[in-house]
Coordinates of N, CA and C in Angstrom, one line a residue:
X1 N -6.0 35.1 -86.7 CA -7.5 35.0 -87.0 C -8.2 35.5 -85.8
X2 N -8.9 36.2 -85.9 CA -9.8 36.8 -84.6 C -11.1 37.0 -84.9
X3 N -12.0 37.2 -83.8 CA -13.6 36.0 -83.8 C -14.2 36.7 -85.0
X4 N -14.3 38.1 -85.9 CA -14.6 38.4 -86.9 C -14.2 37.6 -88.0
X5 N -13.3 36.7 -88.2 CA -12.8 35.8 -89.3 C -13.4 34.4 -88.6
X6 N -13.6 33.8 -87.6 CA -13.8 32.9 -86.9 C -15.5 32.2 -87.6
X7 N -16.3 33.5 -87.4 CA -17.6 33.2 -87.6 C -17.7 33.9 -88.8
X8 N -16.9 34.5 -89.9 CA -16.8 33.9 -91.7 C -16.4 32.8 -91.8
X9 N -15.6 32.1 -91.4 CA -15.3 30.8 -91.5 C -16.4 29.9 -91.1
X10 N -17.0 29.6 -89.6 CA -18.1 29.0 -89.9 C -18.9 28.8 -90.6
X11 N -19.7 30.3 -90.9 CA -20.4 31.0 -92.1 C -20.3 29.1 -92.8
X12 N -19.2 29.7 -93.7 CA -18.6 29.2 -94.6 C -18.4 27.4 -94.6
X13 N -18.2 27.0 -93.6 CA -18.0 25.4 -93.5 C -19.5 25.4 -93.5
X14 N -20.5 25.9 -93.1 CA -22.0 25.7 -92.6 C -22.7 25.4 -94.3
X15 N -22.1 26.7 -95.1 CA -22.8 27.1 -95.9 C -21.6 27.4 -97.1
X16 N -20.8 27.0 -97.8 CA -19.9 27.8 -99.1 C -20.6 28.4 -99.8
X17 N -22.0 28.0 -99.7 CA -22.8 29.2 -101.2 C -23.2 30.2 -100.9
X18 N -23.3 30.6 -99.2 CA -23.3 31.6 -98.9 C -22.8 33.0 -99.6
X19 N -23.4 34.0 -99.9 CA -22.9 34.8 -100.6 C -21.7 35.9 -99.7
X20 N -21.3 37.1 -100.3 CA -20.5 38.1 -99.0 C -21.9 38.7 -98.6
X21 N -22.5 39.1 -99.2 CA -24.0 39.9 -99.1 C -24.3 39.2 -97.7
X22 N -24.7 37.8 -97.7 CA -25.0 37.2 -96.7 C -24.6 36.7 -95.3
X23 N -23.3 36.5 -95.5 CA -22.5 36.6 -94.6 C -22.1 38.1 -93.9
X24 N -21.9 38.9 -94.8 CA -21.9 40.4 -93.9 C -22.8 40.7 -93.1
X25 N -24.3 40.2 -93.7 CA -25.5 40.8 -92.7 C -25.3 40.0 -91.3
X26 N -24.6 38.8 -91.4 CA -25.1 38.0 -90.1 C -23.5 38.3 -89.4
X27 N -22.4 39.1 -89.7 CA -21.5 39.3 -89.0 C -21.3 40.8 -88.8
X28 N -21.8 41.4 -89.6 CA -22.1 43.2 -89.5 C -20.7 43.7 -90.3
X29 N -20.6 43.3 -91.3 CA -19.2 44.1 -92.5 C -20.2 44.1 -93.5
X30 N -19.5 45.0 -94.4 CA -20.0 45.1 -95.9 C -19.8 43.9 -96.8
X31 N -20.0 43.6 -97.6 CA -20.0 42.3 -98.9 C -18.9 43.2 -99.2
X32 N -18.1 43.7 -99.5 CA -16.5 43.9 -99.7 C -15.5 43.9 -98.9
X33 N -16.0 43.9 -97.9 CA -15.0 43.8 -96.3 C -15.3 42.4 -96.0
X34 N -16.1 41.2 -96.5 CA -15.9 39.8 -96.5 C -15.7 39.4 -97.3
X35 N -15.3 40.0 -98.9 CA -14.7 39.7 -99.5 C -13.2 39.3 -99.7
X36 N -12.4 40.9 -98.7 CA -11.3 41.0 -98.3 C -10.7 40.5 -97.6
X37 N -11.2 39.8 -96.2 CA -11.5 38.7 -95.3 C -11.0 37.5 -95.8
X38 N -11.8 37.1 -96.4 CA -11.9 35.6 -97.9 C -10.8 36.0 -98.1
X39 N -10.7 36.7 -98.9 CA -8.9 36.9 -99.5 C -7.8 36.4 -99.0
X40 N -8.0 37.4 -98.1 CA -6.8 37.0 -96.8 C -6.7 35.4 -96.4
X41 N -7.9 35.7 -95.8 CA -8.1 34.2 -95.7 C -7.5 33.0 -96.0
X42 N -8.0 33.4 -97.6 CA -6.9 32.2 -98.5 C -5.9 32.4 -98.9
X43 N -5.2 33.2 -98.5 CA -3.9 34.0 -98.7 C -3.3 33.3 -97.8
X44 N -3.5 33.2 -96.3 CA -3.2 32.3 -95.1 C -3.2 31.6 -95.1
X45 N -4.1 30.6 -95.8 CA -4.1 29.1 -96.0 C -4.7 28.9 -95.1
X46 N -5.9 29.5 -94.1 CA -6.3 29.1 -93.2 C -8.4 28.3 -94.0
X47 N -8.2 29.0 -95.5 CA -9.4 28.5 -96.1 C -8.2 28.0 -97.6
X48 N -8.6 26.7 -98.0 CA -8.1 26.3 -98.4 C -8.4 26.1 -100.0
X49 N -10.0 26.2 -99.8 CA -10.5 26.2 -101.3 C -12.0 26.4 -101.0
X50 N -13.1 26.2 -102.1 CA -14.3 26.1 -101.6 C -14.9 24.7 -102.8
X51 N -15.7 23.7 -102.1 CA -16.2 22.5 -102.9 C -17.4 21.9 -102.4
X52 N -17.8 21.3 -103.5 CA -19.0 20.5 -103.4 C -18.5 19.2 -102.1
X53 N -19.7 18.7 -101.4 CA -19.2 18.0 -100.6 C -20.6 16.6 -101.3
X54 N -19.9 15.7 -101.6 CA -20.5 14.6 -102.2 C -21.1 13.6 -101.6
X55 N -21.8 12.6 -101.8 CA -21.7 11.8 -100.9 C -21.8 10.2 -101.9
X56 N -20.7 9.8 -100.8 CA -19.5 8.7 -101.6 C -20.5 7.5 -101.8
X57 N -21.6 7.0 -101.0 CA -22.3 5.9 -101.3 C -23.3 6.6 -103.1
X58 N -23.4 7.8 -102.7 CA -24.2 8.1 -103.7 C -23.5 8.0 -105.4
X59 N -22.4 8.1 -105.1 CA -21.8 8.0 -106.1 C -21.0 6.2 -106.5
X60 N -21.2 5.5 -105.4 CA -21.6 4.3 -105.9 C -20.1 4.0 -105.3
X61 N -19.3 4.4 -104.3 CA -18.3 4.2 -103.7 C -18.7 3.9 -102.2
X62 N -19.7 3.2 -102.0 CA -19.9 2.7 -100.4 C -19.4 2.2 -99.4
X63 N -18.5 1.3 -99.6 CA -17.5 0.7 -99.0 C -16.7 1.1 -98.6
X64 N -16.1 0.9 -97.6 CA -14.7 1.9 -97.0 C -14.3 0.9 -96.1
X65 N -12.7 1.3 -96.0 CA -11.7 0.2 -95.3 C -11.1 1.6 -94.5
X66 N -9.8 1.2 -93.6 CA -8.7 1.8 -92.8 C -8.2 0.7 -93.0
X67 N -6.8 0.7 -93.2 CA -5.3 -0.1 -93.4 C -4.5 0.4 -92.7
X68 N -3.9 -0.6 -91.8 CA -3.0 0.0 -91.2 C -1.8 -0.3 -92.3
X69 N -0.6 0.5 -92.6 CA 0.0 0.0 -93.8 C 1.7 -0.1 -93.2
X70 N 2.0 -1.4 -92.7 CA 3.6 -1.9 -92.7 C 4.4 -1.8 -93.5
X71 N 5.7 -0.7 -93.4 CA 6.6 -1.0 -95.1 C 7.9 -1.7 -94.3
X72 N 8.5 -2.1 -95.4 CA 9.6 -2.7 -95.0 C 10.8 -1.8 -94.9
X73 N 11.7 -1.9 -93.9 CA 12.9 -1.3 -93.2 C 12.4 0.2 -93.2
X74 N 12.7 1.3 -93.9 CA 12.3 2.4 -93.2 C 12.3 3.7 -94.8
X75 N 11.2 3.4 -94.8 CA 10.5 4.0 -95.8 C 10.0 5.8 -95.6
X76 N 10.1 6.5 -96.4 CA 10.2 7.9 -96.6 C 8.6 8.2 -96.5
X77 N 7.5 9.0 -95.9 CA 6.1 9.1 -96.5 C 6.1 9.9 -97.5
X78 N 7.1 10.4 -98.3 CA 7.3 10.8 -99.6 C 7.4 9.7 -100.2
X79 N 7.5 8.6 -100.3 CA 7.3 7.9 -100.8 C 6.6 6.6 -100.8
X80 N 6.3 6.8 -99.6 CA 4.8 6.0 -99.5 C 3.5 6.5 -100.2
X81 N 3.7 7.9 -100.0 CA 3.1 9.0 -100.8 C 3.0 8.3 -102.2
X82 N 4.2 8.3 -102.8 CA 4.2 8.3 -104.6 C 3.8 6.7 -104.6
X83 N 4.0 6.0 -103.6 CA 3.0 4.7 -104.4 C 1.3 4.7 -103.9
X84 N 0.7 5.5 -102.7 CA -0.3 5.3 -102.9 C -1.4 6.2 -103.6
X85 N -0.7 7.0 -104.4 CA -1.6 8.1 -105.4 C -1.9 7.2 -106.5
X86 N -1.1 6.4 -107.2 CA -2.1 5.9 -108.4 C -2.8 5.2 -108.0
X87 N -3.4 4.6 -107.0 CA -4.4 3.5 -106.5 C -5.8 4.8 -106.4
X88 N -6.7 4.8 -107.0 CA -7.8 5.5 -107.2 C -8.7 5.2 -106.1
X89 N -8.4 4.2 -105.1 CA -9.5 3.7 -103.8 C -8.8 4.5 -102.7
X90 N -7.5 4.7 -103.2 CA -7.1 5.4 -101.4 C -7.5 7.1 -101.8
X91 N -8.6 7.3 -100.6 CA -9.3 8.8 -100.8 C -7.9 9.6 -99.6
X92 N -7.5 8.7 -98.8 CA -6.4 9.6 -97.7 C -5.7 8.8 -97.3
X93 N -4.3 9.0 -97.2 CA -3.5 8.3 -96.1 C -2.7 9.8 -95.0
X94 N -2.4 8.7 -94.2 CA -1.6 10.1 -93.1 C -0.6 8.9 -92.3
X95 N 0.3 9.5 -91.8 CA 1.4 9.0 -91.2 C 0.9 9.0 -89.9
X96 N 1.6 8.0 -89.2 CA 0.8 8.2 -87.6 C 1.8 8.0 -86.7
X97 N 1.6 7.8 -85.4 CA 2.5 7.3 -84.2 C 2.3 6.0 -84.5
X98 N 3.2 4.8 -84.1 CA 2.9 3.4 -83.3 C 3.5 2.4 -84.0
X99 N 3.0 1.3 -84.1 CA 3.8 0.5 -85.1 C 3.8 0.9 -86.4
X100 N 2.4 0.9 -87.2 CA 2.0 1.1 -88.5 C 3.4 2.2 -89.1
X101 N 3.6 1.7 -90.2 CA 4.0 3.6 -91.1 C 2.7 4.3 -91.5
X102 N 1.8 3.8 -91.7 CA 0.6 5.2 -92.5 C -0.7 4.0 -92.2
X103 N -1.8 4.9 -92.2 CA -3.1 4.8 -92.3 C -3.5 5.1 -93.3
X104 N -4.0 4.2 -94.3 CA -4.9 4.7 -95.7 C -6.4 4.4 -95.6
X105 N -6.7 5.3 -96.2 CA -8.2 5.2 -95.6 C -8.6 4.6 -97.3
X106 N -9.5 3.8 -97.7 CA -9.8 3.4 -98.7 C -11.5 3.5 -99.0
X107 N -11.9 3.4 -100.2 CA -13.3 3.6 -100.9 C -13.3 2.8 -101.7
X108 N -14.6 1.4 -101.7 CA -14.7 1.3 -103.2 C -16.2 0.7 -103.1
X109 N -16.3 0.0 -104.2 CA -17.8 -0.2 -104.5 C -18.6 -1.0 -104.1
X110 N -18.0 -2.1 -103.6 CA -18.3 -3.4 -102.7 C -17.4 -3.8 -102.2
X111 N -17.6 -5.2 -101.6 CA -16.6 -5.8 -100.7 C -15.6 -6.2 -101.4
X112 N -15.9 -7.1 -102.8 CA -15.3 -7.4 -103.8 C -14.0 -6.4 -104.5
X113 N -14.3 -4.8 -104.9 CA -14.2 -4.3 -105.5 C -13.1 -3.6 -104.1
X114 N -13.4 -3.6 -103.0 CA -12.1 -3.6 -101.8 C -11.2 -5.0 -101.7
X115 N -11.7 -5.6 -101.7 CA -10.4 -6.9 -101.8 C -9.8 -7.0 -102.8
X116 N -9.9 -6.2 -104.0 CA -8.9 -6.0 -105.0 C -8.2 -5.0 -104.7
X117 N -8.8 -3.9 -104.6 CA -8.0 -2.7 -103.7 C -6.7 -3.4 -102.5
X118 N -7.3 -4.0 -102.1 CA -6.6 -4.2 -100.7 C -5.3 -5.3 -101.3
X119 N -5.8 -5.8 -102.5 CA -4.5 -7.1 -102.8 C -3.5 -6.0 -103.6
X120 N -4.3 -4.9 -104.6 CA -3.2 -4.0 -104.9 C -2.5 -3.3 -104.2
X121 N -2.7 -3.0 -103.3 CA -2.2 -2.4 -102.2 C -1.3 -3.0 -100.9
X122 N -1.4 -4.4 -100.8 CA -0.7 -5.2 -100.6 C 0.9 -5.7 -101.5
X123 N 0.5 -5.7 -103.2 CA 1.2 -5.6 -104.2 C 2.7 -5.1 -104.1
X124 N 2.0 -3.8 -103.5 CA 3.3 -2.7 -103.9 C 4.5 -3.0 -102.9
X125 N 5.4 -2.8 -103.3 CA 7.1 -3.3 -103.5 C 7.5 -3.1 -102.4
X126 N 6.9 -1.3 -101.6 CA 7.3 -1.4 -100.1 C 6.4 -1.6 -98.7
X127 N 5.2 -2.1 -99.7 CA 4.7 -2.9 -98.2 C 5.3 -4.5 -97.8
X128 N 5.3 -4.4 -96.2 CA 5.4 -6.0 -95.8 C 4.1 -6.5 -95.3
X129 N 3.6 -5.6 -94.6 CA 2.1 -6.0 -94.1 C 1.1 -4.9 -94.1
X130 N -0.2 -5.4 -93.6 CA -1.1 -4.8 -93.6 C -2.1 -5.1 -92.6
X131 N -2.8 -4.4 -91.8 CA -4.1 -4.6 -91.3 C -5.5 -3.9 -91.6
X132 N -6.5 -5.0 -91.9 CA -7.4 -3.7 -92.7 C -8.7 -3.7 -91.5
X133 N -9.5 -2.7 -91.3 CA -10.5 -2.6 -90.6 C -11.9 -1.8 -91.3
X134 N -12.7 -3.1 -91.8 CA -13.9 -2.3 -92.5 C -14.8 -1.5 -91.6
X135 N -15.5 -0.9 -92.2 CA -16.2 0.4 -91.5 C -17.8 -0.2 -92.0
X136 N -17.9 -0.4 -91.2 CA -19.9 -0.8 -90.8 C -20.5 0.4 -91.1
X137 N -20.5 1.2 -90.0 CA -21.6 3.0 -90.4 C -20.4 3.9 -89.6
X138 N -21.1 4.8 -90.2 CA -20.2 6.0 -89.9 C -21.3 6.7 -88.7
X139 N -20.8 6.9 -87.8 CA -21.2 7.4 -86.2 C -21.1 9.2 -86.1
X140 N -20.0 9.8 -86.8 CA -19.7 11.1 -86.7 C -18.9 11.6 -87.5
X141 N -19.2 12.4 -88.4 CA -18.5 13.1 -89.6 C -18.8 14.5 -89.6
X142 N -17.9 15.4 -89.0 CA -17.9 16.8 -89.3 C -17.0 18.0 -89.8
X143 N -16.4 18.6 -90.0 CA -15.6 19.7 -90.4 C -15.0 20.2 -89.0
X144 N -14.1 20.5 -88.8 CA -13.8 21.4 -87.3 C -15.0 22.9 -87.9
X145 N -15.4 23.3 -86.5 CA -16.1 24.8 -86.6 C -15.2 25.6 -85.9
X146 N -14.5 26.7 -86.1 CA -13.8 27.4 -85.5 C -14.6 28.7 -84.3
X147 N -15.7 28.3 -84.7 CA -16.9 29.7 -83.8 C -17.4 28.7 -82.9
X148 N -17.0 27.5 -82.6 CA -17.7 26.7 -81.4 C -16.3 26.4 -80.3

């Protein structure tokens, strides 16, 4: 990727509805030469898709936890994976360093509507423990920019 794809990509995290028309003018290619770019682009996997970016209180999911999530003896994140997809509150989990096996990051509607979340998720067969950490406000939310 070199600084002509760098600052389409910004472009792009800044703005997805940006057109090629628009983005060409502010990088100096044609609207077919950032077309082809794009292409590539997601050919690389370095652009992954393009989406509406929501906002989760607005949609009546304001609440959010972090779990640190304990399994017992030594569990696969493929398969920590397959038990935490049907739970509709966990928006992400990721594997980490330290004690924990995974980090789930959770959403739901109220406090209430997380401590059911949190007992289902407790539930499951290969957790032993858990630690949960609610989230008061959010301080900093951004996208990486590749042109900064």
């Amino acid at each position: 990727m070199n600084t002509l794809d760098q600052r389409i990509v910004s472009r792009l995290v800044a703005n997805a509805r940006s057109s090629y028309a628009e983005i060409g003018k502010e990088v100096g290619l044609s609207a077919p030469a950032v077309k082809r770019r794009v292409d590539r682009l997601l050919d690389d996997g370095v652009l992954r898709g393009f989406t509406a970016v929501v906002d989760p209180e607005a949609l009546g999911w304001g609440t959010e936890a972090f779990v640190e999530v304990h399994c017992h003896g030594n569990v696969s994140p493929a398969r920590i994976r397959s038990h935490l997809e049907p739970l509709p509150e966990v928006v992400a989990a990721y594997t980490v360093s330290g004690a924990a096996d995974a980090i789930v990051h959770l959403r739901a509607s109220d406090i209430h509507h997380l401590e059911s979340a949190l007992e289902r998720l407790r539930g499951l067969e290969i957790i032993d423990r858990t630690v949960s950490t609610v989230v008061l406000s959010t301080l900093l939310e951004r996208s990486p920019n590749p042109g900064e």
